[in-house]
Amino acid sequence: MTMALLLVLAVSQVAHAQGESAPIDLAAASSTVEAELVAQYGEGQRARLHRGLHQVASLWRTGDGDAEVFAAFAREHFIADSAQRDAAFNRLETVLEQVDGHMHEIVMSFREQTDLDRGDILPLDRVLSAYDPSAHTSDDFFRTKLSFIVLLNFPLTTLDERLAAGGSWSRRQWAEARLAQRFGQRVPAAADDAVSSATAAADQYISEYNIWMHHLLDDRGRRLFPSGMRLISHWNLRDEIKADYQGTAGLAKQRMIVKVMERIVSQTIPAIVIDNPTVDWNPWSNDVRRSTVKDSDRPGAADTNVSVAREADRRYALLLDVFRAERMVDQYSPSEPTLIARRFDLDRELPEARVRAMLEQILSSPRVTDVAAVISARLGRRLEPFDIWYNGFRASPRYSAAALDSIVARKYPTAAAFQADIPRLLQGLGFSAERAQYVASRVVVDPARGAGHAVGAPRRGDRAHLRTRIEPGGMNYKGYNIAVHELGHTVEQTFSLYDVDHQQLAGVPNNAFTEALAFVFQGHDLDLLGLTAPPSDSGAALTMLDKFWSTYEIAGVSLVDMALWHWMYDHPDASPAALREATLAIARDIWNRYYAPVLGQRDEILLGVYSHIIEYELYLPDYAIGQMIATQVEAMMAKSGRIGPDFERVARLGRIGPDAWMTQATGAPVGPEALLAATERALARLRAPHASHTQ
Ligand SMILES: [Zn+2]
């Protein structure tokens, strides 16, 4: 529901014949041409020139030409004159905005039928929506040597350099850094394809990993879950644990799901029970038998013996395939030679050691014990491992779902009705009438086929698209809630494109930032319907504890994910069975360190169950970082009390580094301090004698 389709110009290249793509030794040619050009332009140019030649030589392949061609290229394209260099920079910003804009336009047009609620999808539409016209632009730009011109004249920076100096960089310096980064990698298509196929296989495996809950039996042969309930691992299983804090036999159900999750992580789950409604399974004894109950359209299998063979480490074999595909990319990423480095240094721009320290700061905070005590008191029992998913802090809704649906449906019968209301919604959030109108004219609302998403435009003159789901009777509350979130995205996308001084700085530092800004909008959805009284003190405090507890949970899962990737790099030839054992050891270790003291049960392996670990390549830390960022941004906006002007101010900072952005936005770099401080305040409010509990 929070999908932001970002146009990424794929860094891919048609595979050359082996010899064509081999690196070439240009050390001698570089020295010669450096001496020659320094003689021509002066000693003052040496440092820039040396760096530029090195940048070009590191990505030059035999197919680009021999040492003579390299030297001739450098003589022709090195720009010593600063006015000419400014002109080149401006020209590049202009044309790249056009390239991105046109590519984006093609993608949007090709995907229209699949993205919008517009009737039948033809087989043709799936081909159209999978097409990426930019797949070969990187190849083209190296072939025409445009990439080399950029690399010869603009500095590639390391994360360390950006962190050390970025705080005092001018906007132009940041824009130059972003320009060079765009051309800093040259990964052949074969390596990119290997990663896509490996992650697609993992995605396919996870997408079919369902557990038929009615077929789970306890030791007395009872079925605890209703007929027809099919839950995908781990999302639905986890959400069912959350749902089971209400209703009958909740505790027994939660314990049963934990057993299922442990079987998945340890791969002792019988292979036959996965996505199979024709067998019954006792996850404790691991007994499997042909089911006597039919609750799906699936034909019952013939009455043969049921195999209880375990799943046999397929989960870990698929993760190893993803790892091995990334090893191919490693060879072409000299400055970020591991997936770990690419995720942290390139995508997040927060060093791994720092992210680990931030996660550990949450995990080892005394607030964990405090919040655990509140949960234990509310539940009236000692905590168990699955209580890492406790969600009972949410206040009970003030309005019934049906009442909200009917209010929203009356207000927004069509996408056009929501579109027409955008200026009023934005003024409700504190934007001036003029700014509200400015944004509204740059956003177009479309009826979505799926839940909804936002697509920003990369080129000025184009509009951001807010896609929202309209049911036949009009928008429902769930759709509205998502639409307000997506409105936050499109407002950010509008300011961070139209009102940023350099095209290369359009956007935000990373995905966690755009989500944090969208959540600010989403949190005000009821106010914008005119429905809330000011939130009660204890209600807001409980919401904060909920946020803290979910950050605590995902922080440990993130550490497991990170440790696994290190283990794979340390053991590149490991077998799936060895990776399984390593996962169990890592999950236990992190559990024993940060969770067993408050939730009991040493050696629990639940932290290994996240499906993201298998298919999303080290994505999990983003959730925890996102919570920290969102709290920082919300705390800053809460101070001024008006979202509009602050929102516009921070969205206009653009895609500078995360710390530079956060420092300019809130006065402090990215970190967990705001989250921890807000949690402490929330606990104090709840302890105050006058605080009334809403639940
Ligand atoms: Zn989102």
PDB file of N, CA and C in Angstrom, residues 54 166 206 210 213 279-280 330 362 427 446 484 541 556 565 656 660 677:
ATOM      1  N   HIS A  54      41.473   8.470 -13.351  1.00  0.00           N
ATOM      2  CA  HIS A  54      41.348   7.230 -12.598  1.00  0.00           C
ATOM      3  C   HIS A  54      39.913   6.693 -12.656  1.00  0.00           C
ATOM      4  N   GLY A 166      30.032  16.392   3.549  1.00  0.00           N
ATOM      5  CA  GLY A 166      28.724  16.752   2.986  1.00  0.00           C
ATOM      6  C   GLY A 166      27.999  17.838   3.759  1.00  0.00           C
ATOM      7  N   ILE A 206       8.254 -17.849  -1.792  1.00  0.00           N
ATOM      8  CA  ILE A 206       7.569 -17.232  -0.652  1.00  0.00           C
ATOM      9  C   ILE A 206       6.088 -17.017  -0.964  1.00  0.00           C
ATOM     10  N   ASN A 210       1.975 -21.048   1.898  1.00  0.00           N
ATOM     11  CA  ASN A 210       0.790 -20.855   2.721  1.00  0.00           C
ATOM     12  C   ASN A 210       0.625 -22.002   3.707  1.00  0.00           C
ATOM     13  N   MET A 213      -4.755 -23.280   7.965  1.00  0.00           N
ATOM     14  CA  MET A 213      -4.831 -23.261   9.421  1.00  0.00           C
ATOM     15  C   MET A 213      -5.834 -24.250  10.010  1.00  0.00           C
ATOM     16  N   VAL A 279      -4.019 -32.353   3.839  1.00  0.00           N
ATOM     17  CA  VAL A 279      -3.410 -33.103   4.944  1.00  0.00           C
ATOM     18  C   VAL A 279      -3.589 -32.337   6.260  1.00  0.00           C
ATOM     19  N   ASP A 280      -3.636 -33.070   7.356  1.00  0.00           N
ATOM     20  CA  ASP A 280      -3.681 -32.476   8.690  1.00  0.00           C
ATOM     21  C   ASP A 280      -2.310 -32.640   9.335  1.00  0.00           C
ATOM     22  N   ASP A 330      29.343  -8.126  -7.434  1.00  0.00           N
ATOM     23  CA  ASP A 330      30.489  -7.658  -6.637  1.00  0.00           C
ATOM     24  C   ASP A 330      31.704  -7.332  -7.512  1.00  0.00           C
ATOM     25  N   ILE A 362      18.327   0.875  20.541  1.00  0.00           N
ATOM     26  CA  ILE A 362      16.916   0.579  20.831  1.00  0.00           C
ATOM     27  C   ILE A 362      16.824  -0.713  21.654  1.00  0.00           C
ATOM     28  N   GLN A 427      -5.176  22.637   2.839  1.00  0.00           N
ATOM     29  CA  GLN A 427      -5.369  23.773   3.758  1.00  0.00           C
ATOM     30  C   GLN A 427      -5.670  23.267   5.161  1.00  0.00           C
ATOM     31  N   ASP A 446      -6.017   9.062  -9.970  1.00  0.00           N
ATOM     32  CA  ASP A 446      -6.525   7.999 -10.844  1.00  0.00           C
ATOM     33  C   ASP A 446      -7.148   6.890  -9.997  1.00  0.00           C
ATOM     34  N   VAL A 484      -4.849   9.227   1.679  1.00  0.00           N
ATOM     35  CA  VAL A 484      -4.225  10.351   2.398  1.00  0.00           C
ATOM     36  C   VAL A 484      -2.714  10.112   2.516  1.00  0.00           C
ATOM     37  N   ALA A 541       0.012   8.558  24.096  1.00  0.00           N
ATOM     38  CA  ALA A 541       1.120   7.859  24.758  1.00  0.00           C
ATOM     39  C   ALA A 541       1.130   6.381  24.361  1.00  0.00           C
ATOM     40  N   GLY A 556      15.686  -6.350  16.105  1.00  0.00           N
ATOM     41  CA  GLY A 556      16.349  -7.648  16.273  1.00  0.00           C
ATOM     42  C   GLY A 556      16.317  -8.470  15.000  1.00  0.00           C
ATOM     43  N   TRP A 565      24.008 -12.121   6.196  1.00  0.00           N
ATOM     44  CA  TRP A 565      24.783 -11.731   5.008  1.00  0.00           C
ATOM     45  C   TRP A 565      26.276 -11.764   5.298  1.00  0.00           C
ATOM     46  N   ILE A 656      19.852  15.310  -0.816  1.00  0.00           N
ATOM     47  CA  ILE A 656      21.185  15.413  -0.233  1.00  0.00           C
ATOM     48  C   ILE A 656      21.350  14.214   0.696  1.00  0.00           C
ATOM     49  N   ALA A 660      22.644  15.218   6.361  1.00  0.00           N
ATOM     50  CA  ALA A 660      22.564  16.622   5.969  1.00  0.00           C
ATOM     51  C   ALA A 660      21.098  17.047   5.926  1.00  0.00           C
ATOM     52  N   ALA A 677      13.343   9.259  23.368  1.00  0.00           N
ATOM     53  CA  ALA A 677      12.854  10.342  24.229  1.00  0.00           C
ATOM     54  C   ALA A 677      11.327  10.367  24.228  1.00  0.00           C
TER      55      ALA A 677
END
